[in-house]
Short mmCIF file of C-alpha atoms in Angstrom, two decimals:
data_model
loop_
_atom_site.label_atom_id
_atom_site.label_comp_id
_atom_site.label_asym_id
_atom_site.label_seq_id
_atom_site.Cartn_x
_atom_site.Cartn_y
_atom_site.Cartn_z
CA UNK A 1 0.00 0.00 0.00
CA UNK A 2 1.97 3.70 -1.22
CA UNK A 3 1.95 6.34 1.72
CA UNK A 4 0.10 9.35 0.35
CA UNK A 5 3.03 12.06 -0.50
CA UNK A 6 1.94 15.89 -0.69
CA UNK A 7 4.58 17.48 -2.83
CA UNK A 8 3.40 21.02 -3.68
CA UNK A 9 0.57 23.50 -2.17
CA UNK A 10 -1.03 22.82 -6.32
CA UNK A 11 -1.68 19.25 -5.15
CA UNK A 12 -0.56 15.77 -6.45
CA UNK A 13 -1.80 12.74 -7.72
CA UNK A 14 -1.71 9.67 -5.07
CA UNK A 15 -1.82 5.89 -6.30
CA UNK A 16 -2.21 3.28 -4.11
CA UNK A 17 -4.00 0.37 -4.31
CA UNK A 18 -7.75 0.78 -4.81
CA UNK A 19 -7.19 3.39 -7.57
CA UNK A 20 -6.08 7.00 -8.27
CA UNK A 21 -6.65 9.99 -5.54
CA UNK A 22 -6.51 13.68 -6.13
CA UNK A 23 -5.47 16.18 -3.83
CA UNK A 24 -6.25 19.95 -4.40
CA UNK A 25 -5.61 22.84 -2.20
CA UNK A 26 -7.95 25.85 -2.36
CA UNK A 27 -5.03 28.07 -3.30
CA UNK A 28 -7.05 31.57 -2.19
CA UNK A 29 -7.47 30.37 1.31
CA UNK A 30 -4.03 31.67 2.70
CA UNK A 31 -4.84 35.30 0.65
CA UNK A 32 -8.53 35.62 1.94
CA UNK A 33 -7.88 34.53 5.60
CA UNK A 34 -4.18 35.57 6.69
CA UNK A 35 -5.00 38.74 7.15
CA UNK A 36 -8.03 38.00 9.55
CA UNK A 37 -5.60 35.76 11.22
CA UNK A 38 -2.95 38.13 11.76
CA UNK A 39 -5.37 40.34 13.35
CA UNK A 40 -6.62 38.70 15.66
CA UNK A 41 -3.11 37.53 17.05
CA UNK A 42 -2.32 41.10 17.16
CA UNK A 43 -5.59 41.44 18.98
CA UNK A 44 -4.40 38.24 21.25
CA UNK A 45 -1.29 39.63 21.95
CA UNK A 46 -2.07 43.34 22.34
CA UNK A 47 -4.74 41.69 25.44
CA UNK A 48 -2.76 39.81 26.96
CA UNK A 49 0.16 42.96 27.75
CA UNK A 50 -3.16 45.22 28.36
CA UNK A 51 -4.83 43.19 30.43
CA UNK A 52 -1.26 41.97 32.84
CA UNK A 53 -0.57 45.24 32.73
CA UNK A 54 -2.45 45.57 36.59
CA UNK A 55 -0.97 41.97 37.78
CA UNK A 56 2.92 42.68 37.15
CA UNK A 57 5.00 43.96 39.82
CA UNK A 58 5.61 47.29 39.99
CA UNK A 59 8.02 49.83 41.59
CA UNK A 60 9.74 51.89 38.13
CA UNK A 61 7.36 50.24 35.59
CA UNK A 62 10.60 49.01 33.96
CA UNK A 63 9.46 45.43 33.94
CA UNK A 64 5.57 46.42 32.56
CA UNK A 65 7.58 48.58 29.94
CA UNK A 66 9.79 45.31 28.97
CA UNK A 67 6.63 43.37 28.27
CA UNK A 68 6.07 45.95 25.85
CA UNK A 69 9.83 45.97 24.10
CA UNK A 70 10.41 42.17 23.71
CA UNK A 71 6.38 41.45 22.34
CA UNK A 72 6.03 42.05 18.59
CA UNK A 73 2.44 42.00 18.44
CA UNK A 74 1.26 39.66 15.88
CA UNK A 75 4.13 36.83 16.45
CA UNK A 76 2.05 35.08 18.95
CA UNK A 77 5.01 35.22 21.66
CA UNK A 78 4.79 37.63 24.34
CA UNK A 79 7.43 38.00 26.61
CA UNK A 80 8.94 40.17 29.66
CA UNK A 81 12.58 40.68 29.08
CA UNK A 82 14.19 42.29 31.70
CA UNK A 83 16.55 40.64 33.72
CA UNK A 84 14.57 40.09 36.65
CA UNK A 85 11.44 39.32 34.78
CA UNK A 86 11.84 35.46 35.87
CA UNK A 87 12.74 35.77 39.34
CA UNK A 88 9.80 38.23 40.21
CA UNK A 89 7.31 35.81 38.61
CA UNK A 90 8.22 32.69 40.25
CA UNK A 91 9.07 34.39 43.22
CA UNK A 92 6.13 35.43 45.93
CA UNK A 93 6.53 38.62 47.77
CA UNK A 94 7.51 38.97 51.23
CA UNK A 95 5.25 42.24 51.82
CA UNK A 96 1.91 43.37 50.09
CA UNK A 97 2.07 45.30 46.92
CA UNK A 98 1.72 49.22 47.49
CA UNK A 99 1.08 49.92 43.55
CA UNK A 100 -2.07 47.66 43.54
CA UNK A 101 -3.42 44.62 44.91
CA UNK A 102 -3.18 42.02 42.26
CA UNK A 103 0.44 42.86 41.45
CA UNK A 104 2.78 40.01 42.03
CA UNK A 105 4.00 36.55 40.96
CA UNK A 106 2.60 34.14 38.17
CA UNK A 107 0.86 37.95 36.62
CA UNK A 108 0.10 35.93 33.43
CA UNK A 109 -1.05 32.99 35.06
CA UNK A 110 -3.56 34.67 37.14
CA UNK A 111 -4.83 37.31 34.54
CA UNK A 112 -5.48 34.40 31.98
CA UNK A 113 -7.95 32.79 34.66
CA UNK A 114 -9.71 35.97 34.66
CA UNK A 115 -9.92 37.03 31.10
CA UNK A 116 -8.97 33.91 28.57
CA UNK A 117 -12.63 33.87 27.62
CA UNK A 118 -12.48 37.02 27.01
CA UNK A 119 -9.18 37.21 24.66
CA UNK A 120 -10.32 34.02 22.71
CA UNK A 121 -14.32 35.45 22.24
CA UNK A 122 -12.40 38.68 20.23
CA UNK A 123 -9.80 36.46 18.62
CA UNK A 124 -12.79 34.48 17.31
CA UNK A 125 -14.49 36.99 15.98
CA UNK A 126 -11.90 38.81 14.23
CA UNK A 127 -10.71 35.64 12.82
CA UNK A 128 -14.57 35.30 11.40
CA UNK A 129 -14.67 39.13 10.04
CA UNK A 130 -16.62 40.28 12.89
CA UNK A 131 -15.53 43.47 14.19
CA UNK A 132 -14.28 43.65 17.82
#
């Protein structure tokens, strides 16, 4: 029995044993839905930094201001990249935050069990050509 092989995006022609198989790819599906696609990981990513934005540690801002430098929205990858940024998730503070209650450790973590159905209900509809 032949493996099926796909060799280009145009399709090719499979043969195995019960007979001859075609395989087409609807070629305008990348044009007509990357950019909806795009957009709403923008919109993904732009929520998540909004929405930590109250749950990250503060006492400069420098580490709410590096979630902003090292996330390219759109890439689906957001990340903190100061130096500290690990040890002052991981880590759980010794005194109450004076900048805001929910600041502190695991900021993602905790803002995702609050909001993720929020973030993915706008992702989905911008990914279906709804507006926000």
């Amino acid at each position: 029995m032949a493996k099926p092989i796909i060799q280009t995006p145009r399709g090719t022609i499979i043969v195995n044993a019960q007979g001859k198989s075609e395989l087409k790819w609807n070629t305008e599906f990348q044009p007509k839905h990357q950019k909806k696609f795009t957009t709403a990981q923008v919109f993904v990513d732009s929520e998540v930094l909004r929405l930590c934005d109250p749950y990250v540690p503060k006492l400069t801002g420098m580490l709410i201001d590096s979630g902003i430098l090292g996330t390219v929205p759109g890439q689906g990858f957001v990340e903190w990249i100061a130096p500290y940024s690990r040890k002052r998730y991981f880590t759980p503070r010794k005194t109450p935050s004076t900048t805001g209650p929910l600041r502190g450790p695991y900021w993602f973590h905790r803002m995702k069990a609050v909001y993720w159905k929020q973030i993915l209900s706008g992702a989905k509809k911008i990914a279906a050509g709804e507006s926000k």
